[in-house]
Amino acid sequence: MTLAQRALERLHAWPDLTAGPASCGTGRALRSVRDEIVHFHSDRDVDLHLTHRAIQRFQYDLGGSSAIRLVPGSRWVTVHLDCDTDVDLLLSLVSIALKAHQARSPADLPSDCNFHRVTVLPRSAAGDF
């Protein structure tokens, strides 16, 4: 079982999330009553829908993680799953996303996910030039 499959299985058990196809057309999505929250695009790459306010609040923490990729102007963050700790990080961020979406303002409209806008290098290759 891949890390993404393991994360999807764990999150699918959460009562606030339902599964379906991703609106971007690639992979599976988990959504709350209001919004799509997570897109599973591959065995390792997952896009997580946060709100603008949540990204601002956690910007430095998110930017400090080697598993997270931020795209300027996007309300989605890409999580690259390389180990079990990354799965745990994703689950924590999904919890933050659910809470953020419950409190989001109507002006904070959903946006397109980061699929095809982020290239994630494996951690072992990221430092090699």
mmCIF file with all atom_site columns, C-alpha atoms in Angstrom:
data_model
loop_
_atom_site.group_PDB
_atom_site.id
_atom_site.type_symbol
_atom_site.label_atom_id
_atom_site.label_alt_id
_atom_site.label_comp_id
_atom_site.label_asym_id
_atom_site.label_entity_id
_atom_site.label_seq_id
_atom_site.pdbx_PDB_ins_code
_atom_site.Cartn_x
_atom_site.Cartn_y
_atom_site.Cartn_z
_atom_site.occupancy
_atom_site.B_iso_or_equiv
_atom_site.pdbx_formal_charge
_atom_site.auth_seq_id
_atom_site.auth_comp_id
_atom_site.auth_asym_id
_atom_site.auth_atom_id
_atom_site.pdbx_PDB_model_num
ATOM 1   C CA . MET A 1 1   ? 0.000   0.000  0.000   1.00 0.00 ? 1   MET A CA 1
ATOM 2   C CA . THR A 1 2   ? 1.402   3.413  -0.963  1.00 0.00 ? 2   THR A CA 1
ATOM 3   C CA . LEU A 1 3   ? 1.616   6.305  1.467   1.00 0.00 ? 3   LEU A CA 1
ATOM 4   C CA . ALA A 1 4   ? -1.146  8.143  -0.407  1.00 0.00 ? 4   ALA A CA 1
ATOM 5   C CA . GLN A 1 5   ? -3.402  5.081  -0.242  1.00 0.00 ? 5   GLN A CA 1
ATOM 6   C CA . ARG A 1 6   ? -2.719  4.783  3.483   1.00 0.00 ? 6   ARG A CA 1
ATOM 7   C CA . ALA A 1 7   ? -3.565  8.470  4.018   1.00 0.00 ? 7   ALA A CA 1
ATOM 8   C CA . LEU A 1 8   ? -6.700  8.223  1.860   1.00 0.00 ? 8   LEU A CA 1
ATOM 9   C CA . GLU A 1 9   ? -7.863  5.170  3.787   1.00 0.00 ? 9   GLU A CA 1
ATOM 10  C CA . ARG A 1 10  ? -7.347  6.884  7.141   1.00 0.00 ? 10  ARG A CA 1
ATOM 11  C CA . LEU A 1 11  ? -9.049  10.102 6.034   1.00 0.00 ? 11  LEU A CA 1
ATOM 12  C CA . HIS A 1 12  ? -11.943 8.286  4.364   1.00 0.00 ? 12  HIS A CA 1
ATOM 13  C CA . ALA A 1 13  ? -12.927 7.069  7.847   1.00 0.00 ? 13  ALA A CA 1
ATOM 14  C CA . TRP A 1 14  ? -13.373 10.649 9.078   1.00 0.00 ? 14  TRP A CA 1
ATOM 15  C CA . PRO A 1 15  ? -17.104 11.443 9.348   1.00 0.00 ? 15  PRO A CA 1
ATOM 16  C CA . ASP A 1 16  ? -16.733 14.984 7.934   1.00 0.00 ? 16  ASP A CA 1
ATOM 17  C CA . LEU A 1 17  ? -15.215 13.794 4.632   1.00 0.00 ? 17  LEU A CA 1
ATOM 18  C CA . THR A 1 18  ? -16.706 12.023 1.616   1.00 0.00 ? 18  THR A CA 1
ATOM 19  C CA . ALA A 1 19  ? -14.797 10.595 -1.354  1.00 0.00 ? 19  ALA A CA 1
ATOM 20  C CA . GLY A 1 20  ? -15.277 11.276 -5.043  1.00 0.00 ? 20  GLY A CA 1
ATOM 21  C CA . PRO A 1 21  ? -13.405 12.254 -8.187  1.00 0.00 ? 21  PRO A CA 1
ATOM 22  C CA . ALA A 1 22  ? -11.184 15.331 -7.995  1.00 0.00 ? 22  ALA A CA 1
ATOM 23  C CA . SER A 1 23  ? -12.670 18.369 -9.737  1.00 0.00 ? 23  SER A CA 1
ATOM 24  C CA . CYS A 1 24  ? -9.373  18.910 -11.586 1.00 0.00 ? 24  CYS A CA 1
ATOM 25  C CA . GLY A 1 25  ? -9.948  15.596 -13.344 1.00 0.00 ? 25  GLY A CA 1
ATOM 26  C CA . THR A 1 26  ? -6.982  13.700 -11.886 1.00 0.00 ? 26  THR A CA 1
ATOM 27  C CA . GLY A 1 27  ? -7.191  11.410 -8.891  1.00 0.00 ? 27  GLY A CA 1
ATOM 28  C CA . ARG A 1 28  ? -9.522  11.111 -5.931  1.00 0.00 ? 28  ARG A CA 1
ATOM 29  C CA . ALA A 1 29  ? -10.833 13.880 -3.716  1.00 0.00 ? 29  ALA A CA 1
ATOM 30  C CA . LEU A 1 30  ? -12.156 14.088 -0.210  1.00 0.00 ? 30  LEU A CA 1
ATOM 31  C CA . ARG A 1 31  ? -14.616 16.856 0.446   1.00 0.00 ? 31  ARG A CA 1
ATOM 32  C CA . SER A 1 32  ? -16.471 18.429 3.318   1.00 0.00 ? 32  SER A CA 1
ATOM 33  C CA . VAL A 1 33  ? -20.035 19.618 3.034   1.00 0.00 ? 33  VAL A CA 1
ATOM 34  C CA . ARG A 1 34  ? -18.798 22.972 1.677   1.00 0.00 ? 34  ARG A CA 1
ATOM 35  C CA . ASP A 1 35  ? -15.603 22.325 -0.286  1.00 0.00 ? 35  ASP A CA 1
ATOM 36  C CA . GLU A 1 36  ? -13.112 19.857 -1.698  1.00 0.00 ? 36  GLU A CA 1
ATOM 37  C CA . ILE A 1 37  ? -10.384 19.541 0.901   1.00 0.00 ? 37  ILE A CA 1
ATOM 38  C CA . VAL A 1 38  ? -7.860  17.025 -0.471  1.00 0.00 ? 38  VAL A CA 1
ATOM 39  C CA . HIS A 1 39  ? -6.862  15.789 -3.937  1.00 0.00 ? 39  HIS A CA 1
ATOM 40  C CA . PHE A 1 40  ? -4.821  12.581 -4.172  1.00 0.00 ? 40  PHE A CA 1
ATOM 41  C CA . HIS A 1 41  ? -3.038  12.955 -7.525  1.00 0.00 ? 41  HIS A CA 1
ATOM 42  C CA . SER A 1 42  ? -0.439  10.178 -7.334  1.00 0.00 ? 42  SER A CA 1
ATOM 43  C CA . ASP A 1 43  ? 1.125   7.668  -4.966  1.00 0.00 ? 43  ASP A CA 1
ATOM 44  C CA . ARG A 1 44  ? 3.050   10.499 -3.315  1.00 0.00 ? 44  ARG A CA 1
ATOM 45  C CA . ASP A 1 45  ? 1.562   13.883 -4.217  1.00 0.00 ? 45  ASP A CA 1
ATOM 46  C CA . VAL A 1 46  ? -1.482  15.334 -2.497  1.00 0.00 ? 46  VAL A CA 1
ATOM 47  C CA . ASP A 1 47  ? -2.990  18.800 -2.808  1.00 0.00 ? 47  ASP A CA 1
ATOM 48  C CA . LEU A 1 48  ? -4.639  20.218 0.307   1.00 0.00 ? 48  LEU A CA 1
ATOM 49  C CA . HIS A 1 49  ? -7.124  23.088 0.138   1.00 0.00 ? 49  HIS A CA 1
ATOM 50  C CA . LEU A 1 50  ? -6.552  25.634 2.877   1.00 0.00 ? 50  LEU A CA 1
ATOM 51  C CA . THR A 1 51  ? -8.018  29.097 3.124   1.00 0.00 ? 51  THR A CA 1
ATOM 52  C CA . HIS A 1 52  ? -6.041  32.266 2.461   1.00 0.00 ? 52  HIS A CA 1
ATOM 53  C CA . ARG A 1 53  ? -6.168  33.072 6.173   1.00 0.00 ? 53  ARG A CA 1
ATOM 54  C CA . ALA A 1 54  ? -4.890  29.616 7.201   1.00 0.00 ? 54  ALA A CA 1
ATOM 55  C CA . ILE A 1 55  ? -1.989  29.811 4.753   1.00 0.00 ? 55  ILE A CA 1
ATOM 56  C CA . GLN A 1 56  ? -1.054  33.253 6.074   1.00 0.00 ? 56  GLN A CA 1
ATOM 57  C CA . ARG A 1 57  ? -1.238  32.014 9.653   1.00 0.00 ? 57  ARG A CA 1
ATOM 58  C CA . PHE A 1 58  ? 0.972   28.962 9.037   1.00 0.00 ? 58  PHE A CA 1
ATOM 59  C CA . GLN A 1 59  ? 3.090   30.329 6.157   1.00 0.00 ? 59  GLN A CA 1
ATOM 60  C CA . TYR A 1 60  ? 6.449   30.092 7.914   1.00 0.00 ? 60  TYR A CA 1
ATOM 61  C CA . ASP A 1 61  ? 5.745   26.631 9.326   1.00 0.00 ? 61  ASP A CA 1
ATOM 62  C CA . LEU A 1 62  ? 4.545   25.358 5.953   1.00 0.00 ? 62  LEU A CA 1
ATOM 63  C CA . GLY A 1 63  ? 7.491   26.893 4.128   1.00 0.00 ? 63  GLY A CA 1
ATOM 64  C CA . GLY A 1 64  ? 9.918   25.278 6.564   1.00 0.00 ? 64  GLY A CA 1
ATOM 65  C CA . SER A 1 65  ? 8.801   21.741 5.766   1.00 0.00 ? 65  SER A CA 1
ATOM 66  C CA . SER A 1 66  ? 10.554  19.787 3.035   1.00 0.00 ? 66  SER A CA 1
ATOM 67  C CA . ALA A 1 67  ? 7.257   17.941 2.400   1.00 0.00 ? 67  ALA A CA 1
ATOM 68  C CA . ILE A 1 68  ? 5.266   21.102 1.575   1.00 0.00 ? 68  ILE A CA 1
ATOM 69  C CA . ARG A 1 69  ? 5.228   23.143 -1.614  1.00 0.00 ? 69  ARG A CA 1
ATOM 70  C CA . LEU A 1 70  ? 3.491   26.525 -1.702  1.00 0.00 ? 70  LEU A CA 1
ATOM 71  C CA . VAL A 1 71  ? 2.369   28.195 -4.924  1.00 0.00 ? 71  VAL A CA 1
ATOM 72  C CA . PRO A 1 72  ? 2.053   31.988 -4.645  1.00 0.00 ? 72  PRO A CA 1
ATOM 73  C CA . GLY A 1 73  ? -1.579  33.043 -4.845  1.00 0.00 ? 73  GLY A CA 1
ATOM 74  C CA . SER A 1 74  ? -2.932  29.509 -4.478  1.00 0.00 ? 74  SER A CA 1
ATOM 75  C CA . ARG A 1 75  ? -5.102  28.395 -1.577  1.00 0.00 ? 75  ARG A CA 1
ATOM 76  C CA . TRP A 1 76  ? -3.828  24.843 -2.089  1.00 0.00 ? 76  TRP A CA 1
ATOM 77  C CA . VAL A 1 77  ? -0.593  23.411 -0.729  1.00 0.00 ? 77  VAL A CA 1
ATOM 78  C CA . THR A 1 78  ? 1.084   20.350 -2.180  1.00 0.00 ? 78  THR A CA 1
ATOM 79  C CA . VAL A 1 79  ? 2.206   17.690 0.275   1.00 0.00 ? 79  VAL A CA 1
ATOM 80  C CA . HIS A 1 80  ? 4.794   15.199 -0.969  1.00 0.00 ? 80  HIS A CA 1
ATOM 81  C CA . LEU A 1 81  ? 4.550   11.935 0.950   1.00 0.00 ? 81  LEU A CA 1
ATOM 82  C CA . ASP A 1 82  ? 7.968   10.332 1.433   1.00 0.00 ? 82  ASP A CA 1
ATOM 83  C CA . CYS A 1 83  ? 7.500   8.733  4.850   1.00 0.00 ? 83  CYS A CA 1
ATOM 84  C CA . ASP A 1 84  ? 4.955   7.989  7.581   1.00 0.00 ? 84  ASP A CA 1
ATOM 85  C CA . THR A 1 85  ? 5.689   11.339 9.226   1.00 0.00 ? 85  THR A CA 1
ATOM 86  C CA . ASP A 1 86  ? 4.501   13.088 6.059   1.00 0.00 ? 86  ASP A CA 1
ATOM 87  C CA . VAL A 1 87  ? 1.213   11.167 6.303   1.00 0.00 ? 87  VAL A CA 1
ATOM 88  C CA . ASP A 1 88  ? 0.833   12.355 9.894   1.00 0.00 ? 88  ASP A CA 1
ATOM 89  C CA . LEU A 1 89  ? 1.576   15.915 8.758   1.00 0.00 ? 89  LEU A CA 1
ATOM 90  C CA . LEU A 1 90  ? -1.091  15.627 6.052   1.00 0.00 ? 90  LEU A CA 1
ATOM 91  C CA . LEU A 1 91  ? -3.684  14.398 8.541   1.00 0.00 ? 91  LEU A CA 1
ATOM 92  C CA . SER A 1 92  ? -2.911  17.307 10.873  1.00 0.00 ? 92  SER A CA 1
ATOM 93  C CA . LEU A 1 93  ? -3.208  19.768 8.000   1.00 0.00 ? 93  LEU A CA 1
ATOM 94  C CA . VAL A 1 94  ? -6.526  18.241 6.903   1.00 0.00 ? 94  VAL A CA 1
ATOM 95  C CA . SER A 1 95  ? -7.843  18.880 10.403  1.00 0.00 ? 95  SER A CA 1
ATOM 96  C CA . ILE A 1 96  ? -6.711  22.514 10.121  1.00 0.00 ? 96  ILE A CA 1
ATOM 97  C CA . ALA A 1 97  ? -8.284  22.763 6.653   1.00 0.00 ? 97  ALA A CA 1
ATOM 98  C CA . LEU A 1 98  ? -11.644 21.442 7.861   1.00 0.00 ? 98  LEU A CA 1
ATOM 99  C CA . LYS A 1 99  ? -11.732 23.976 10.668  1.00 0.00 ? 99  LYS A CA 1
ATOM 100 C CA . ALA A 1 100 ? -10.602 26.791 8.353   1.00 0.00 ? 100 ALA A CA 1
ATOM 101 C CA . HIS A 1 101 ? -13.279 25.983 5.771   1.00 0.00 ? 101 HIS A CA 1
ATOM 102 C CA . GLN A 1 102 ? -16.000 25.995 8.416   1.00 0.00 ? 102 GLN A CA 1
ATOM 103 C CA . ALA A 1 103 ? -15.015 29.553 9.309   1.00 0.00 ? 103 ALA A CA 1
ATOM 104 C CA . ARG A 1 104 ? -14.041 30.846 5.860   1.00 0.00 ? 104 ARG A CA 1
ATOM 105 C CA . SER A 1 105 ? -15.593 34.034 4.611   1.00 0.00 ? 105 SER A CA 1
ATOM 106 C CA . PRO A 1 106 ? -17.699 34.011 1.435   1.00 0.00 ? 106 PRO A CA 1
ATOM 107 C CA . ALA A 1 107 ? -15.025 36.191 -0.209  1.00 0.00 ? 107 ALA A CA 1
ATOM 108 C CA . ASP A 1 108 ? -12.485 33.340 0.176   1.00 0.00 ? 108 ASP A CA 1
ATOM 109 C CA . LEU A 1 109 ? -13.778 31.385 -2.809  1.00 0.00 ? 109 LEU A CA 1
ATOM 110 C CA . PRO A 1 110 ? -12.389 27.975 -3.778  1.00 0.00 ? 110 PRO A CA 1
ATOM 111 C CA . SER A 1 111 ? -9.551  27.983 -6.289  1.00 0.00 ? 111 SER A CA 1
ATOM 112 C CA . ASP A 1 112 ? -7.956  25.467 -8.634  1.00 0.00 ? 112 ASP A CA 1
ATOM 113 C CA . CYS A 1 113 ? -5.602  22.946 -7.068  1.00 0.00 ? 113 CYS A CA 1
ATOM 114 C CA . ASN A 1 114 ? -1.861  22.907 -7.749  1.00 0.00 ? 114 ASN A CA 1
ATOM 115 C CA . PHE A 1 115 ? -1.848  19.884 -10.062 1.00 0.00 ? 115 PHE A CA 1
ATOM 116 C CA . HIS A 1 116 ? 0.563   20.613 -12.961 1.00 0.00 ? 116 HIS A CA 1
ATOM 117 C CA . ARG A 1 117 ? 1.738   23.798 -11.184 1.00 0.00 ? 117 ARG A CA 1
ATOM 118 C CA . VAL A 1 118 ? 4.164   22.096 -8.773  1.00 0.00 ? 118 VAL A CA 1
ATOM 119 C CA . THR A 1 119 ? 7.116   19.835 -9.482  1.00 0.00 ? 119 THR A CA 1
ATOM 120 C CA . VAL A 1 120 ? 8.237   17.869 -6.459  1.00 0.00 ? 120 VAL A CA 1
ATOM 121 C CA . LEU A 1 121 ? 11.715  16.379 -6.414  1.00 0.00 ? 121 LEU A CA 1
ATOM 122 C CA . PRO A 1 122 ? 12.449  13.423 -4.154  1.00 0.00 ? 122 PRO A CA 1
ATOM 123 C CA . ARG A 1 123 ? 14.202  14.565 -0.995  1.00 0.00 ? 123 ARG A CA 1
ATOM 124 C CA . SER A 1 124 ? 17.340  12.595 -1.883  1.00 0.00 ? 124 SER A CA 1
ATOM 125 C CA . ALA A 1 125 ? 17.627  14.513 -5.173  1.00 0.00 ? 125 ALA A CA 1
ATOM 126 C CA . ALA A 1 126 ? 16.532  17.915 -3.886  1.00 0.00 ? 126 ALA A CA 1
ATOM 127 C CA . GLY A 1 127 ? 19.990  18.811 -2.574  1.00 0.00 ? 127 GLY A CA 1
ATOM 128 C CA . ASP A 1 128 ? 21.920  17.434 -5.564  1.00 0.00 ? 128 ASP A CA 1
ATOM 129 C CA . PHE A 1 129 ? 22.841  19.884 -8.312  1.00 0.00 ? 129 PHE A CA 1
#
